[in-house]
Coordinates of C-alpha atoms in Angstrom, one line a residue:
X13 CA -10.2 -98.4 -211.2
X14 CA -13.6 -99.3 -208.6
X15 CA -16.8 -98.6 -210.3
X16 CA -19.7 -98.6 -207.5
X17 CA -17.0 -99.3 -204.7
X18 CA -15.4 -102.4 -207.0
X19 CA -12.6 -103.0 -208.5
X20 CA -12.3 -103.8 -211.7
X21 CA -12.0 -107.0 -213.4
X22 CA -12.7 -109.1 -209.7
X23 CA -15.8 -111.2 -209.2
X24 CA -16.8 -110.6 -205.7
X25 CA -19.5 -111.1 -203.4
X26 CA -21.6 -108.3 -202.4
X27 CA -23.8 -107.5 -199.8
X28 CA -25.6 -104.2 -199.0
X29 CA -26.2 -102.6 -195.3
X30 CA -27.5 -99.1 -194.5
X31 CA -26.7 -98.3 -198.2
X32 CA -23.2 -99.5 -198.1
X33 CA -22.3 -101.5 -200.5
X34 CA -19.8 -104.7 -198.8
X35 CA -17.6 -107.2 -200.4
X36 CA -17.5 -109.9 -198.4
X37 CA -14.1 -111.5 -198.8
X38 CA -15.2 -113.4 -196.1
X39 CA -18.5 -114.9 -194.9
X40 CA -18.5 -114.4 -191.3
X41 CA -16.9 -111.0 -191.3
X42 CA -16.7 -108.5 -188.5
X43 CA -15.1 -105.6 -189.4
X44 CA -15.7 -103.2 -192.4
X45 CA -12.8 -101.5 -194.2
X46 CA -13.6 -98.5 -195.6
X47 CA -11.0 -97.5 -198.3
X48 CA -10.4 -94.5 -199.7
X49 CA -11.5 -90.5 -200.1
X50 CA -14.7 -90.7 -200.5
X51 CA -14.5 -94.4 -199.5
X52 CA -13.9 -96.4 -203.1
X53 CA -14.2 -100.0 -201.5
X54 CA -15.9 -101.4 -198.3
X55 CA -14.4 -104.7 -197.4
X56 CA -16.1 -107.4 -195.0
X57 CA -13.2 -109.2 -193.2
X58 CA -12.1 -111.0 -190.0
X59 CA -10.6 -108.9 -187.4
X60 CA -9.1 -112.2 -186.0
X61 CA -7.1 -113.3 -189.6
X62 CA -6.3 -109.5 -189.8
X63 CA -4.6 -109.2 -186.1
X64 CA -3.1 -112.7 -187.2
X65 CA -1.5 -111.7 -190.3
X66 CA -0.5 -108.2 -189.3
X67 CA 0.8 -106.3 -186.4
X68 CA -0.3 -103.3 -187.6
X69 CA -3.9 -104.5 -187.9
X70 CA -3.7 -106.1 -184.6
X71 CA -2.8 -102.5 -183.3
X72 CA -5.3 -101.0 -185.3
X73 CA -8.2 -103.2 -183.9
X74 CA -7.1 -103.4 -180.1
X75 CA -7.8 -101.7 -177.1
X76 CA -5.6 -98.3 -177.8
X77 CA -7.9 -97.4 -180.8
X78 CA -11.0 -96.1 -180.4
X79 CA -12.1 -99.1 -183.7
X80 CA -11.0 -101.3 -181.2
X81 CA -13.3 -101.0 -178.2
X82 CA -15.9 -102.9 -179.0
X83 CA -16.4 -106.6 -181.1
X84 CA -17.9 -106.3 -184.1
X85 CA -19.9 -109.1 -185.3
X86 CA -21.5 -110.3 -188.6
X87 CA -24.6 -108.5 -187.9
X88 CA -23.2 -105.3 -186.7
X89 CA -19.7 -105.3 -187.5
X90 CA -17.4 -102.2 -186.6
X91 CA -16.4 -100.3 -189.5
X92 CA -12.8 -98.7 -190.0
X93 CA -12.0 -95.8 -192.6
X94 CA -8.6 -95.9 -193.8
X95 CA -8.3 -92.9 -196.2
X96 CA -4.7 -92.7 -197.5
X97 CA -4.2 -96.3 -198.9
X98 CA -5.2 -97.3 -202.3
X99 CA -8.2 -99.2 -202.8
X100 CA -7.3 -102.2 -205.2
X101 CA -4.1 -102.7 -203.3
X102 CA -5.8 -103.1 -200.2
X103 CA -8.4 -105.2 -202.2
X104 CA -5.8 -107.7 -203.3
X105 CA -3.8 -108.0 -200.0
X106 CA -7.1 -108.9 -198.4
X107 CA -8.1 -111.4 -200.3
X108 CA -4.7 -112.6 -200.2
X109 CA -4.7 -112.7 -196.5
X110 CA -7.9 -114.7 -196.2
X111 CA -6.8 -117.4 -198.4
X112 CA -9.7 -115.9 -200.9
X113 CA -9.5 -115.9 -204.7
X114 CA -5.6 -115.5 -204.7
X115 CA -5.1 -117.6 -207.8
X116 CA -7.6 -115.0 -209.5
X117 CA -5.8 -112.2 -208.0
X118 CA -2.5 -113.5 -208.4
X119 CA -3.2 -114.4 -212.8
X120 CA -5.2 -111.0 -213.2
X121 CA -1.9 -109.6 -211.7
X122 CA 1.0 -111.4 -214.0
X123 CA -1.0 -111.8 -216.9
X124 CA -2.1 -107.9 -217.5
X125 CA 1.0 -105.5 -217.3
X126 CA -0.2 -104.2 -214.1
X127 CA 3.2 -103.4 -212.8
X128 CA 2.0 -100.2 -210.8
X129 CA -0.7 -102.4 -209.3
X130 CA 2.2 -104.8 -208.4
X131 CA 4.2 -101.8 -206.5
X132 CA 1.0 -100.1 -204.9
X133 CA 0.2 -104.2 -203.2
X134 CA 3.9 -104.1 -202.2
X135 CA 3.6 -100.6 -200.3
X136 CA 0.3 -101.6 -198.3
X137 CA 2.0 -104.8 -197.5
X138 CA 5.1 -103.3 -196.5
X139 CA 3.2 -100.9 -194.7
X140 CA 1.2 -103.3 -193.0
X141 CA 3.7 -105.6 -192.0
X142 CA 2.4 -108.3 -193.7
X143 CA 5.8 -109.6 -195.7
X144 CA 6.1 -112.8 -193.8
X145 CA 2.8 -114.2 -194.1
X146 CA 2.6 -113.4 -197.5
X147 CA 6.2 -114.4 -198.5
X148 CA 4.9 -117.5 -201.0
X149 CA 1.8 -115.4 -202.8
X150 CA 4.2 -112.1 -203.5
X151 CA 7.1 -114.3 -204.8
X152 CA 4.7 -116.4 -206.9
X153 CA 3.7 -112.7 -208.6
X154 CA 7.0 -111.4 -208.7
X155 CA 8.5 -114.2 -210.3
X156 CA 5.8 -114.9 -212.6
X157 CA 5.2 -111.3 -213.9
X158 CA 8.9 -111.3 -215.0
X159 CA 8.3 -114.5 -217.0
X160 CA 5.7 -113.1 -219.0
X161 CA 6.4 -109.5 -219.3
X162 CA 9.9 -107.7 -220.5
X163 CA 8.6 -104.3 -219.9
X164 CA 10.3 -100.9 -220.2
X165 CA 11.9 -98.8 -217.5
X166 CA 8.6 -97.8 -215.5
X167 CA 7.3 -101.4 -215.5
X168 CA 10.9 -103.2 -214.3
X169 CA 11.0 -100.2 -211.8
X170 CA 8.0 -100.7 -210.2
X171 CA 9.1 -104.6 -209.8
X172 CA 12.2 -104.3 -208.8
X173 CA 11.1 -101.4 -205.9
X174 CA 8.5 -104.5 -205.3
X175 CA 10.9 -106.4 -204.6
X176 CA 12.9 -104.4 -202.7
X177 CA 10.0 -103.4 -199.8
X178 CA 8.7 -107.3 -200.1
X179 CA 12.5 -108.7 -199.6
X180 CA 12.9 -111.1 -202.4
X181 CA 16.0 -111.3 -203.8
X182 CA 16.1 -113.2 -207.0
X183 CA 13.2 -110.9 -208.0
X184 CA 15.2 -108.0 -207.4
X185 CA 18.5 -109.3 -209.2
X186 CA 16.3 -110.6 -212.2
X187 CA 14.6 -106.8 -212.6
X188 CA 17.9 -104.5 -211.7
X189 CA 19.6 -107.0 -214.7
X190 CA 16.9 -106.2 -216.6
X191 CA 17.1 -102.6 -215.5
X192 CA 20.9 -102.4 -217.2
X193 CA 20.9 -104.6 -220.0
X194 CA 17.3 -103.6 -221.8
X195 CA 16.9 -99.8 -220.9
X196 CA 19.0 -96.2 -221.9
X197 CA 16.5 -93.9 -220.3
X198 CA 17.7 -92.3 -217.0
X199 CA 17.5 -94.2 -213.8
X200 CA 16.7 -91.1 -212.1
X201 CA 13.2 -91.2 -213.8
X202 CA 12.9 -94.0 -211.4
X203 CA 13.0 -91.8 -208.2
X204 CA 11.0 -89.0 -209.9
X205 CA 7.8 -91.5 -210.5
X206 CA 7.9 -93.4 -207.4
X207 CA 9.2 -90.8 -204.7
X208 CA 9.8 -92.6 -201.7
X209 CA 8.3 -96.0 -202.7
X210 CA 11.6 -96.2 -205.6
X211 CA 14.7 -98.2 -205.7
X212 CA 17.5 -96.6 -203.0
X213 CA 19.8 -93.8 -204.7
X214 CA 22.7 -96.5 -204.4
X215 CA 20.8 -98.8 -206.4
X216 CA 20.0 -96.7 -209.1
X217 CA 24.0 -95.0 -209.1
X218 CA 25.5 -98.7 -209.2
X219 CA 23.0 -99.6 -212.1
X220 CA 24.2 -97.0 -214.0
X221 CA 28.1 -97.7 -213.2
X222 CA 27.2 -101.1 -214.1
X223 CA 25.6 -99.6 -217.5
X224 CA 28.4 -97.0 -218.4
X225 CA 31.0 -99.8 -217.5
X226 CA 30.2 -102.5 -220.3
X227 CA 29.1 -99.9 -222.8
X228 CA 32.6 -98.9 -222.5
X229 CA 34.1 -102.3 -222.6
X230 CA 32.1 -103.0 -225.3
X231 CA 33.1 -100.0 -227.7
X232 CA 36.7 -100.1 -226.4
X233 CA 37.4 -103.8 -226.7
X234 CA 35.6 -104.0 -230.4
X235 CA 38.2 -100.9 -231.4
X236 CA 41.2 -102.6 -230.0
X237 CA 40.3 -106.2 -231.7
X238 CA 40.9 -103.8 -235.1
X239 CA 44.1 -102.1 -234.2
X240 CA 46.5 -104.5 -232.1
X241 CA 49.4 -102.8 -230.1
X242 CA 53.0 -102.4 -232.0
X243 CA 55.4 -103.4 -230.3
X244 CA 57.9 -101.6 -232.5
X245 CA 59.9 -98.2 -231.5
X246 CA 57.9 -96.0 -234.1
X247 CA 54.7 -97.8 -233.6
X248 CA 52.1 -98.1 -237.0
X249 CA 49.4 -97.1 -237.7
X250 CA 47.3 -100.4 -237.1
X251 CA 43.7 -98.6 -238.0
X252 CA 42.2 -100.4 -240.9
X253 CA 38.9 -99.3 -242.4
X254 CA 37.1 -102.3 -243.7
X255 CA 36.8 -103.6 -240.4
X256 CA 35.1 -100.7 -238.6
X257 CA 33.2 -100.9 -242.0
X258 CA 32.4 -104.2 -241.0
X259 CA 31.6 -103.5 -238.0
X260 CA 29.1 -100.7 -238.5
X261 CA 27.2 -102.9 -240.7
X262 CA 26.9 -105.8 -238.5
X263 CA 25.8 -103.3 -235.2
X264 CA 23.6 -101.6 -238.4
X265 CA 25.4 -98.4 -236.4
X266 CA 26.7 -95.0 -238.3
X267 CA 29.7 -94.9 -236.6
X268 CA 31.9 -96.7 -234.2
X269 CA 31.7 -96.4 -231.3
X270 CA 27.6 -95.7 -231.2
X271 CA 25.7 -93.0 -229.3
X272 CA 23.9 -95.5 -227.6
X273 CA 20.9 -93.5 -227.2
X274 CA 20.7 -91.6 -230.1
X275 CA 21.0 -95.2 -231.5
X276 CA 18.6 -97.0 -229.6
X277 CA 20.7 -99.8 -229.1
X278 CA 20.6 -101.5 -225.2
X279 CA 23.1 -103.5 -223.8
X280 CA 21.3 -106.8 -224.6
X281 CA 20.8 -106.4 -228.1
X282 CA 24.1 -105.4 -228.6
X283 CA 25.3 -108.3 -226.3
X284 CA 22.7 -110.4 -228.7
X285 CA 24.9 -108.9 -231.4
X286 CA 28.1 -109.4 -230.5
X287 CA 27.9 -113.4 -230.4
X288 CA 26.7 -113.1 -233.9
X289 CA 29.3 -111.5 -235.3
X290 CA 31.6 -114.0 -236.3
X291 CA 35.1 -113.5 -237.9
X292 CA 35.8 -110.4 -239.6
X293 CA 38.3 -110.1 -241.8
X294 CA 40.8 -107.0 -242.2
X295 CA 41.7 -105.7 -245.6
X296 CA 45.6 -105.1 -244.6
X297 CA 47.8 -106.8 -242.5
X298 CA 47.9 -105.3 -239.2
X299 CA 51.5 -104.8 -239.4
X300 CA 55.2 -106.0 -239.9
X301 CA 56.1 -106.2 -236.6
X302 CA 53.1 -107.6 -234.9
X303 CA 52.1 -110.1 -237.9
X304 CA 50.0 -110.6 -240.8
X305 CA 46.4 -110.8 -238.7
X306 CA 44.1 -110.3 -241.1
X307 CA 41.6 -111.6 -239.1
X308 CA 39.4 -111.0 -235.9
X309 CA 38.3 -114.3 -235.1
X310 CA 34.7 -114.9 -234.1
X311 CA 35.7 -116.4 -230.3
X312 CA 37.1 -113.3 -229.3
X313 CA 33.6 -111.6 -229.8
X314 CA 32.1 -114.4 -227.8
X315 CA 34.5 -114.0 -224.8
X316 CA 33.9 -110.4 -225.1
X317 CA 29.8 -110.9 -224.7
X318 CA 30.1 -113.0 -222.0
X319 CA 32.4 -110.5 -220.0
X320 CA 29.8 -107.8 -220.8
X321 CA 27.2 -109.9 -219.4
X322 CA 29.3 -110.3 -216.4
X323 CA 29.6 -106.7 -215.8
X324 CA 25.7 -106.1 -216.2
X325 CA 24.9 -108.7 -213.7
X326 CA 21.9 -107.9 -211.5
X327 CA 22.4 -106.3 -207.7
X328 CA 22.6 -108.4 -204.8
X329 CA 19.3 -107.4 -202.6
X330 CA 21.4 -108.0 -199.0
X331 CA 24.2 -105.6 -200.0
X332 CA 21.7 -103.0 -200.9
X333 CA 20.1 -103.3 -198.1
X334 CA 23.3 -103.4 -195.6
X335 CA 24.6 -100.1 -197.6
X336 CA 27.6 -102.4 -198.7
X337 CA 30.3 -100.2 -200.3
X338 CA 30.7 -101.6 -203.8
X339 CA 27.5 -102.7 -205.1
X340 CA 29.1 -102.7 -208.7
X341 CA 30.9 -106.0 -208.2
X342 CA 29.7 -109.4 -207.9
X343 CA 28.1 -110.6 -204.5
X344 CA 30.5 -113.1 -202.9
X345 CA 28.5 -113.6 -199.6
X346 CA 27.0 -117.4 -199.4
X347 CA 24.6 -115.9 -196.5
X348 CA 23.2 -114.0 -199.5
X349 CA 22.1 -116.2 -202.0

C-alpha cells in the first residue's frame, strides 16, 4: 500500500516541487512518473536509463509522444502520468533499473510472502519490455522466494505465472511441481484470480493430468501390492484385510483408496508416506497357486514413490510456450534445459 505517495516498507529519498511529493530514485532525474488514479507515487528518474532499459520507454519519451517533445531536466523535469499500472510494481522495477536499492527491494520481496507483489513486478516488466536487462535481479527473486516460502495455490500461482511472463525456466518447473505435488484445490482458481496475467489453459489442464495420473498410480499400485494376480483357471480371491488395515493406518486414511480431498492429503505427503511404509505383512497367504507371500516388502513402496514423483515432475517452460502437444511427459529437448 503508498501512504503519502510511498510505498510501504521502502526508505526513499524525497523531494517536494509545486506540492508534489518526488522520490528520487535517482539524483539527477529528468522525468517524473506519475503512477496511478489519483497519482499514488511520483518517481524522479532518468529518461536516458529508461529509453536504455526499455523500448517501450524509449517510445514513450521520443519524438512521437507529445512527453517526448521537449528535455526535461533536473530543475524542470517533464512529468509522465501513467494511470493503469500499479504503483509499487512500478516502484520496484525502477529502482531495479537504476541499479538503486535492489538488494532492499529484492529481500523485502523473498522474505515477506509478497507473492502478488512478485506477479504485479512481472506484468509491468513484461509489459515494458524490460525482461532482458533484468534477467539476473528477477531470477535472483524467483529463485529465492521459492527457497523460503512453500505457499499454497495463490502464492505458487502467482510465481509460476512470474515466471512464465519473465521466461525463467527452472522457476517455472520448480513452482508447476510444486503446483501438483502440494495442492488439491482446482487449478482453474488459478485463471479465475489472475485473468489474463495466469498460467496458459494448457498449463493448468497438463498439471492436473499430471495430478489425477499419480493419484491413480498411487491408489492402484498400493491395491494391487495386496491382491497379486492368480494365475490359476478359477482365479482366488487374493483380497486380504489386514493389509488394507494396515494400510489405512499408516496413510491415517478411512478407507483405501482416499478421497484425496475430502482427506486433505497432497501428493507429497502421501509420496512422504509411502517411503515410510515399510514391509507389511499379510494375515493369509495370498494363494496356492501364486505362493505363500505373506509379505509386501518395503522396496516395492520405495520404487512406487519414486515413479509417483516422476509422474509429478514439473512442466518444461519451452514446450509451454511452443504449444508442444504432450506437456504431460518428460521434456527430452537438450535446447530446453
Amino acid at each position: 500500500m503508498a501512504t503519502n505517495g510511498v510505498p510501504e516498507q521502502l526508505d526513499m529519498d524525497t523531494t517536494t516541487k509545486t506540492g508534489l511529493t518526488i522520490v528520487r530514485v535517482t539524483e539527477e532525474y529528468d522525468v517524473v512518473l506519475r503512477i496511478g488514479r489519483p497519482p499514488d507515487i511520483a518517481l524522479g528518474l532518468s529518461s536516458a536509463v529508461l529509453r536504455a532499459a526499455s523500448p517501450v520507454f524509449a517510445a514513450l519519451l521520443g519524438p512521437h509522444f507529445a512527453e517526448g517533445q521537449s528535455e526535461g531536466t533536473t530543475d524542470e523535469p517533464k512529468e509522465v502520468t501513467l494511470q493503469g499500472d500499479n504503483s509499487e510494481a512500478m516502484s520496484d522495477i525502477c529502482h531495479l533499473l537504476h541499479n538503486k536499492t535492489i538488494g532492499t527491494v529484492i529481500t523485502r520481496l523473498v522474505k515477506n510472502p509478497q507473492s502478488a507483489r512478485i506477479h504485479q513486478l512481472a506484468v509491468v516488466i513484461d509489459k515494458y519490455a524490460c525482461t532482458e536487462p533484468l534477467t539476473l535481479h528477477t531470477q535472483a527473486l524467483l529463485l529465492g522466494y521459492l527457497d523460503s516460502h512453500y505457499g499454497g495455490l495463490a502464492h505458487l500461482g502467482n510465481i509460476a505465472a512470474a515466471a512464465y511472463m519473465l521466461d525463467h525456466g527452472r522457476a517455472f518447473t520448480i513452482a508447476t511441481r510444486r503446483l501438483i505435488t502440494r495442492c488439491n484445490e482446482p487449478y482453474s482458481d488459478l485463471h479465475k484470480s489472475n485473468g489474463s496475467h495466469a498460467l496458459p489453459v494448457t498449463a493448468l489442464l497438463a498439471m492436473e493430468e499430471k495430478r489425477t495420473a499419480a493419484q491413480r498410480k498411487l491408489a492402484r499400485d498400493i491395491m494391487l501390492f495386496g491382491a497379486p494376480h492368480c494365475s490359476h483357471a478359477k482365479a482366488c480371491n487374493n483380497h486380504d484385510v489386514s493389509y488394507y488395515d494396515n494400510i489405512c493406518t499408516v496413510f491415517q486414511v478411512r478407507h483405501w483408496p482416499p478421497s484425496f480431498d475430502l482427506e486433505g492429503k497432497n501428493i507429497s505427503s502421501l509420496i512422504t508416506t509411502v517411503k515410510k511404509v515399510g514391509t507389511v505383512w499379510r494375515e493369509n497367504p495370498s494363494c496356492d497357486h501364486t505362493g505363500t507371500m505373506m509379505e509386501v516388502q518395503a522396496a516395492k513402496f520405495w520404487t512406487l514413490a519414486e515413479e509417483i514423483e516422476s509422474i509429478c515432475e514439473g512442466l518444461c517452460l519451452q514446450c509451454v510456450r511452443s504449444g508442444a502437444a504432450d506437456l504431460k511427459s518428460k521434456c527430452t529437448e537438450k535446447a530446453h534445459a
